[in-house]
Short mmCIF file of C-alpha atoms in Angstrom, two decimals:
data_model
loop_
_atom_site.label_atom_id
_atom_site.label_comp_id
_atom_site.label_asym_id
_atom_site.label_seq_id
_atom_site.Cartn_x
_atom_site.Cartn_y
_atom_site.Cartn_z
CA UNK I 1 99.77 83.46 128.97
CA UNK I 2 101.06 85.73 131.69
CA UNK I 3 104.28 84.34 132.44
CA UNK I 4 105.78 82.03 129.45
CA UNK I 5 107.81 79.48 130.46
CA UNK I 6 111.16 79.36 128.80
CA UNK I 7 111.67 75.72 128.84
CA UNK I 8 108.30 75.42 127.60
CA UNK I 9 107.67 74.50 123.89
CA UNK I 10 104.80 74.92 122.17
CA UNK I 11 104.54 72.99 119.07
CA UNK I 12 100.76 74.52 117.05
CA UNK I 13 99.07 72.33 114.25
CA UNK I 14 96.57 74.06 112.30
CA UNK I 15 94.53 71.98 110.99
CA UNK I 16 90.81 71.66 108.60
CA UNK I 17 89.26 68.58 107.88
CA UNK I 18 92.64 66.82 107.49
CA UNK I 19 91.26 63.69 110.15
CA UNK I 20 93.48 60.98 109.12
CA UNK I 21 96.76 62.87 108.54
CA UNK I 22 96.57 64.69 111.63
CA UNK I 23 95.93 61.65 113.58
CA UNK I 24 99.60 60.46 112.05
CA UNK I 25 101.12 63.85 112.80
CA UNK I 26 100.43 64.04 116.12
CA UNK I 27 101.32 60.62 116.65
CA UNK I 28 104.74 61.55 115.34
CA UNK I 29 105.30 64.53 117.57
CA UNK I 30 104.52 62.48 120.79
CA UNK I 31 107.16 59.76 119.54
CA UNK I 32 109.62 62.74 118.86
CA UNK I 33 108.51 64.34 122.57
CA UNK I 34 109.03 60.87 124.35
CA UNK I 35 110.02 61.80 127.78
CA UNK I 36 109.75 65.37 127.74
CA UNK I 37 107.63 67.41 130.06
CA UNK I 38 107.74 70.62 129.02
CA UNK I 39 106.44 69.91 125.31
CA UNK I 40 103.22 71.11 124.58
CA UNK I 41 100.41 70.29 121.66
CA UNK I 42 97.97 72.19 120.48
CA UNK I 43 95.90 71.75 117.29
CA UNK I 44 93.81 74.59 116.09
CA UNK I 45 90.90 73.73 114.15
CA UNK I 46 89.71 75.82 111.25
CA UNK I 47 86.33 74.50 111.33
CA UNK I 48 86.69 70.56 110.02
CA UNK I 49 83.03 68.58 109.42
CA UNK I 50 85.15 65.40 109.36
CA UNK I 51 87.05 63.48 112.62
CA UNK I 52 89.81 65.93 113.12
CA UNK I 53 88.76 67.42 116.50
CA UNK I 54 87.49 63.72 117.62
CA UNK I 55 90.92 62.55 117.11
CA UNK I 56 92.98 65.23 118.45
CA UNK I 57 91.00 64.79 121.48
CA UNK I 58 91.42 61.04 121.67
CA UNK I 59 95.26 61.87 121.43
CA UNK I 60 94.26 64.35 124.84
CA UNK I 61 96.49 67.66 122.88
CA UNK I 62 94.72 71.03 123.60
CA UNK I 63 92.38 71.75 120.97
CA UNK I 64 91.78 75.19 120.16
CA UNK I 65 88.96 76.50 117.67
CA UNK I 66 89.06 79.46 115.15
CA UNK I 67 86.28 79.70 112.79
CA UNK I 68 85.89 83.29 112.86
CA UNK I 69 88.16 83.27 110.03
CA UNK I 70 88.60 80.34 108.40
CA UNK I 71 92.14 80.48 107.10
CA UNK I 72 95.61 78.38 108.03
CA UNK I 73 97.10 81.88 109.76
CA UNK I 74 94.47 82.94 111.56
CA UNK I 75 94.57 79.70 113.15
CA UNK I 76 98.18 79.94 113.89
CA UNK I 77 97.31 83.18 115.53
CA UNK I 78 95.13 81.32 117.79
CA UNK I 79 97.79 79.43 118.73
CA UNK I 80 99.90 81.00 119.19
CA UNK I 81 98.08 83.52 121.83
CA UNK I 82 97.35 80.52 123.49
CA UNK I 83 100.90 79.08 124.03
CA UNK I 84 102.69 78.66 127.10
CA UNK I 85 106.04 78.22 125.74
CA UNK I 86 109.29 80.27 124.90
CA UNK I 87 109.79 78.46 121.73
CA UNK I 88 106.95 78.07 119.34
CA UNK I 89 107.44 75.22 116.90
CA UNK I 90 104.67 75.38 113.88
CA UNK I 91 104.46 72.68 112.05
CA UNK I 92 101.17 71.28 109.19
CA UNK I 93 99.02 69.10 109.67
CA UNK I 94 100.10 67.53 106.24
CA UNK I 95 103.27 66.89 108.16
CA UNK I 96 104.69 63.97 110.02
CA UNK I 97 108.27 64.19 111.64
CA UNK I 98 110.48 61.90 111.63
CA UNK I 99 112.96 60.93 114.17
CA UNK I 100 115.00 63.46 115.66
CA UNK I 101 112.90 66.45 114.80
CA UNK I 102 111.86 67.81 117.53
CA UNK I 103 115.66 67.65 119.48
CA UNK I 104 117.63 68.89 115.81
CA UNK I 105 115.07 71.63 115.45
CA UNK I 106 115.76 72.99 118.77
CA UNK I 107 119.12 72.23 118.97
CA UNK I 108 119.77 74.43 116.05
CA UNK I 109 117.52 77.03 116.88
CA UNK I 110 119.68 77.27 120.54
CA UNK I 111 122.58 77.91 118.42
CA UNK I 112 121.56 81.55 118.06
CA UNK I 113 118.92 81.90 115.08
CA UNK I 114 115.79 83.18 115.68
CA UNK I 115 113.74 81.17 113.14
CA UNK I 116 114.93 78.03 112.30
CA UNK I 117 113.27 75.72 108.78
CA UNK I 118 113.47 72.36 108.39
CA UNK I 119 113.56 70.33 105.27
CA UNK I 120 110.16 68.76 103.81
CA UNK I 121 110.92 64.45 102.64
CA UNK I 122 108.59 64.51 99.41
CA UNK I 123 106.10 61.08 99.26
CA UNK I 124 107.15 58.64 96.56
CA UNK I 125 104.70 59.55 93.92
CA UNK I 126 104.17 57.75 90.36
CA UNK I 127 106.73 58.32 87.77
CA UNK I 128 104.05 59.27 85.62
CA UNK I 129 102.47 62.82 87.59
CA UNK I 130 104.35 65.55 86.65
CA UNK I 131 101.96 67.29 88.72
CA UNK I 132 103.76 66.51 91.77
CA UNK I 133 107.17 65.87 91.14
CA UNK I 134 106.94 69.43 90.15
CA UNK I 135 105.65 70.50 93.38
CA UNK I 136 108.29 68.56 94.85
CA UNK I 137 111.00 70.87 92.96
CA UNK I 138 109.15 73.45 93.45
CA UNK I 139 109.16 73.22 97.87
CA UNK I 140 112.69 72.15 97.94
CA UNK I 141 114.47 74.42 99.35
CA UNK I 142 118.93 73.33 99.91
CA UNK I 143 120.54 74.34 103.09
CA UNK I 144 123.27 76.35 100.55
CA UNK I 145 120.25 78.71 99.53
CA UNK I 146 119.30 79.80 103.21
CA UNK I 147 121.81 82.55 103.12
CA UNK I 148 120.05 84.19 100.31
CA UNK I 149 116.65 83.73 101.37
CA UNK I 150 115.01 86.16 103.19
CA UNK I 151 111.91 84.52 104.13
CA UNK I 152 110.74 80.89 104.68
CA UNK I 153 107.44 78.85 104.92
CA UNK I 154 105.75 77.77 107.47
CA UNK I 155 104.94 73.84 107.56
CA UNK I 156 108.02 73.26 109.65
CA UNK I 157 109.25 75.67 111.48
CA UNK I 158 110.87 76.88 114.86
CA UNK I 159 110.64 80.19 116.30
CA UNK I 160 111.31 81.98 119.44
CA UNK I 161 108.30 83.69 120.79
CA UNK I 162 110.64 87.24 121.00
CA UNK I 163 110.46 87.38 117.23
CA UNK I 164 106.40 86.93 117.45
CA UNK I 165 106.66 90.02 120.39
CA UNK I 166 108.43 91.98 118.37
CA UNK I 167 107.27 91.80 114.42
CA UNK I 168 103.40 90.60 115.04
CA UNK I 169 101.35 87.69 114.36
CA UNK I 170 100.55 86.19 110.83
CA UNK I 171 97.93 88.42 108.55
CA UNK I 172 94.95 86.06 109.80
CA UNK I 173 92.92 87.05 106.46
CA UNK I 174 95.99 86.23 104.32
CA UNK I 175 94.75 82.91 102.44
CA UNK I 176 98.32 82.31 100.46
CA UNK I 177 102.10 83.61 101.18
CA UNK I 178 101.14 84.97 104.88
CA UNK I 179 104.07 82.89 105.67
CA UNK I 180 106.30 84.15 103.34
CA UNK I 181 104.86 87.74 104.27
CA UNK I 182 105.60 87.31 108.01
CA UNK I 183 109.52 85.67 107.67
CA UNK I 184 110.51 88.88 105.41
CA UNK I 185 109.06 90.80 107.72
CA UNK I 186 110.96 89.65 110.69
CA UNK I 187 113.91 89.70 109.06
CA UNK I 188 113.22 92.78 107.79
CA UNK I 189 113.40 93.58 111.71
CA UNK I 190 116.47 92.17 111.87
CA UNK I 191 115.88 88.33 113.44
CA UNK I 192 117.94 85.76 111.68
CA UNK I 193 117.07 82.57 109.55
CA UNK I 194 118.44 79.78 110.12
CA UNK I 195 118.13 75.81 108.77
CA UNK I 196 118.16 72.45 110.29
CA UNK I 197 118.61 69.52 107.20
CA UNK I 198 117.82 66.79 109.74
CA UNK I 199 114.69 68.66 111.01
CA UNK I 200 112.79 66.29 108.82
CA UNK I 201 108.95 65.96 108.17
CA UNK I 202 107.53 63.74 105.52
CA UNK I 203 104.71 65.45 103.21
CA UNK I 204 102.49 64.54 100.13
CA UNK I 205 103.45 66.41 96.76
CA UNK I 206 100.41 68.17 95.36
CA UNK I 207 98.79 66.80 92.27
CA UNK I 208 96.20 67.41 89.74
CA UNK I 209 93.81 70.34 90.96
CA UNK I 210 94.92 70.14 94.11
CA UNK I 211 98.38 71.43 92.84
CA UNK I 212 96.63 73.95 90.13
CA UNK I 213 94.65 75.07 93.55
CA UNK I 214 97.83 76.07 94.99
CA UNK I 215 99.28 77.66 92.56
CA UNK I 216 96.17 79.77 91.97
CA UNK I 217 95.96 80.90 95.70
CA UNK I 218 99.63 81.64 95.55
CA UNK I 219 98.76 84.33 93.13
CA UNK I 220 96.21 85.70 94.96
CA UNK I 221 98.28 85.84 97.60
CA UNK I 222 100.17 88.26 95.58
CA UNK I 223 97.19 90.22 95.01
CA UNK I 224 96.02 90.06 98.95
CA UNK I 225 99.74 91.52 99.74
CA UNK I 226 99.26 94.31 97.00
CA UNK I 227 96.12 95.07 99.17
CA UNK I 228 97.76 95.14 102.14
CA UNK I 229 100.47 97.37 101.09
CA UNK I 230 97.93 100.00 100.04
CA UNK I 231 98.42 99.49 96.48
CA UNK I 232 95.76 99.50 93.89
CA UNK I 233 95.26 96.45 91.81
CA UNK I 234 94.30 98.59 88.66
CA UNK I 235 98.15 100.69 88.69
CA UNK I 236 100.36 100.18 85.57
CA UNK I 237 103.06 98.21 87.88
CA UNK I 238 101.14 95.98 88.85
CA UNK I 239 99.14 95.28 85.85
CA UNK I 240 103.09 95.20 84.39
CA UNK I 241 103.18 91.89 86.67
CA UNK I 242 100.54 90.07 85.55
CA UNK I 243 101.01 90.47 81.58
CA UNK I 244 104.28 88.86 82.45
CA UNK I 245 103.15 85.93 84.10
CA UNK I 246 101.60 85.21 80.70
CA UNK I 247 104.84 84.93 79.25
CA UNK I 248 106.91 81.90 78.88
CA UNK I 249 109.55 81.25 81.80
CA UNK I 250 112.78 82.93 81.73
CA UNK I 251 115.71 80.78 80.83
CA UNK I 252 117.09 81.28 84.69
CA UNK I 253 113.79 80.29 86.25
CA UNK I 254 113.82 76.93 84.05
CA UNK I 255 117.79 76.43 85.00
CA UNK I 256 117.45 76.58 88.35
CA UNK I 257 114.21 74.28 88.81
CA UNK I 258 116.06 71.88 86.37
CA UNK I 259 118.97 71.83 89.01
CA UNK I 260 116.59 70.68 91.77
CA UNK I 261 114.89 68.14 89.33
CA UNK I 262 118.78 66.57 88.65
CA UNK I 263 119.54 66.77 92.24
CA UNK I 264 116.47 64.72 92.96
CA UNK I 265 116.72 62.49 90.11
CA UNK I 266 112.99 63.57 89.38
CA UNK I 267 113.49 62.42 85.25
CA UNK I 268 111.80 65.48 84.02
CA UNK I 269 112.21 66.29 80.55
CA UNK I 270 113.53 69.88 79.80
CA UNK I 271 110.53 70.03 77.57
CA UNK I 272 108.25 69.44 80.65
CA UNK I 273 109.94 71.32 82.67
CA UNK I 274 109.81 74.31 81.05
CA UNK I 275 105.58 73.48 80.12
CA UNK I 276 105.23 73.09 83.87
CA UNK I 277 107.31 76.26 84.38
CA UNK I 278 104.89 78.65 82.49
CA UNK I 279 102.06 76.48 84.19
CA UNK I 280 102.47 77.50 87.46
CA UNK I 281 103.60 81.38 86.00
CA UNK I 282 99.81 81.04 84.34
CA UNK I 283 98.34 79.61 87.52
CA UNK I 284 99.53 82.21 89.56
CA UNK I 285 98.75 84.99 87.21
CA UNK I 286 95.20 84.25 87.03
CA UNK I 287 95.17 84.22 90.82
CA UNK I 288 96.43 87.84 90.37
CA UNK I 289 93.61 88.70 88.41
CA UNK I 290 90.71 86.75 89.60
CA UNK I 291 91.65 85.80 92.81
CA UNK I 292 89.16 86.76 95.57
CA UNK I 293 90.39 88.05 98.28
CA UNK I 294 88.97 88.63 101.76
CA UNK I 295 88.09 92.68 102.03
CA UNK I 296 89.25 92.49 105.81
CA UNK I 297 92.41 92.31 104.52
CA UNK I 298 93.02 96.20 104.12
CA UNK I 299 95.54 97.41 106.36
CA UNK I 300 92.49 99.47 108.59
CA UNK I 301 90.87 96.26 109.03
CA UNK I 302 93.73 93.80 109.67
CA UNK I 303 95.26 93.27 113.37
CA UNK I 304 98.18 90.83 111.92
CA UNK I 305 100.81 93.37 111.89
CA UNK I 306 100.28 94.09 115.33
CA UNK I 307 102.80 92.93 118.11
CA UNK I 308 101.76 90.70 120.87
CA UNK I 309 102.84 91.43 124.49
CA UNK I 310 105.83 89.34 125.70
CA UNK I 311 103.79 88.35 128.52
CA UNK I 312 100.50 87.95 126.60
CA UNK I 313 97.37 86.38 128.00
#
């Protein structure tokens, strides 16, 4: 993109063999778009065997394809390279907005911020998975907390392309917390969060090993970021870190997942609360010490940290 356009905006969908959801999604954005011209859609695929590309076709978006490296960042990369706008809007293929999105998203985002979140609307799921009504808790985030945050995740967010100049593009070999890597790192460079609560996207809660999958690639997502920071896995610090993921939750951590699962009127038992707790401390624990993690990742061997040009091609 040599010259982006400033009332361009590029809204990228990474997406892997996700057919029916994405089909959903991006019939969502378009209602959201309505009358706009100078909305874009592009859906990156990470290499699907099922009807994704068919479909996002069908729905005549730009479809991009990144298979080099088959993760969700890398793909967002790849998107974003290839965007035309001033204003990149990333949102999950998981994800379908609902009304207003699109227009609260970047109506807060012209308010000054220079990454704006917006609020995931958890699935009704069965009273009886635990599973995912701790997933829910554990994804909501309150619009009282952004102040202390100093990163945010990616599913639903809106960005101005300045921020992606200046700090980089996503670790592409980064299969968990690249997102989470990325936001602290531009606001480590001094661009501001910000949050829109009627940004809205409805999403699934993860359940049974889908949800112990997560949590297991959010520890090696630990592990890929000790990697990345030149740090040995084998040091007594980090080694520190693991043995204490083995331990049972502190009394904070269970408090303040306990407020979210009042506030939500999830009907988790403090007993099962705190057993789902040390769960997910396990889960993520093992994924710092088994998790396998992509050797491209050292810092010699990893172009994510590298700026893109403001007028990039």
């Amino acid at each position: 993109m040599k010259h982006p356009n400033k009332n361009m905006v590029s809204i990228i969908i990474p997406n892997l063999n996700n057919a029916q959801r994405l089909d959903l999604c991006i019939t969502a954005v378009k209602k959201n778009i309505g009358d706009r011209e100078t909305v874009e859609i592009i859906v990156v695929d990470n290499g699907s065997t099922d009807e994704s590309i068919e479909i996002a076709k069908r729905h005549q978006v730009t479809v991009l394809i990144e298979v080099t490296i088959t993760t969700p960042f890398a793909a967002r990369n790849r998107g974003i390279k290839a965007a035309k706008g001033d204003t990149i809007v990333l949102l999950d293929s998981n994800c379908i907005p609902l009304r207003g999105w699109l227009n609260t998203g970047l109506e807060v985002l012209g308010q000054g911020w220079d990454i704006v979140g917006g609020p995931l609307v958890f699935e009704e799921v069965s009273s009886h998975d635990y599973l995912a009504k701790f997933d829910r808790i554990y994804g909501t985030i309150y619009p009282e907390d952004i102040n202390k945050r100093t990163s945010l995740p990616s599913g639903n967010l809106f960005i101005k392309r300045q921020v992606f100049v200046k700090t980089g593009l996503f670790l592409p070999y980064a299969r968990g917390l690249g997102d989470i890597e990325w936001t602290n790192r531009a606001y480590n460079n001094n661009f501001t969060l910000g949050w829109a609560p009627f940004a809205k996207v409805l999403y699934p809660p993860k359940s049974g090993s889908a949800f112990l999958k997560k949590m297991f690639r959010l520890g090696t997502g630990k592990k890929e970021l000790q990697v990345y920071n030149r740090k040995t896995v084998w040091d007594f610090r980090w080694c520190l870190k693991i043995t204490t993921k083995l331990l049972p939750p502190s009394p904070r951590f269970v408090v303040s997942m306990n407020r979210i699962n009042q506030t939500e009127e999830l009907g988790l038992s403090l007993i099962s609360l705190a057993f789902l707790c040390w769960l997910t401390k396990l889960l993520r624990g093992c994924g710092m010490l088994f998790g396998k993690i992509d050797t491209r990742i050292y810092p010699r061997k990893t172009p994510g940290n590298q700026p893109i040009n403001k007028n990039h091609s």
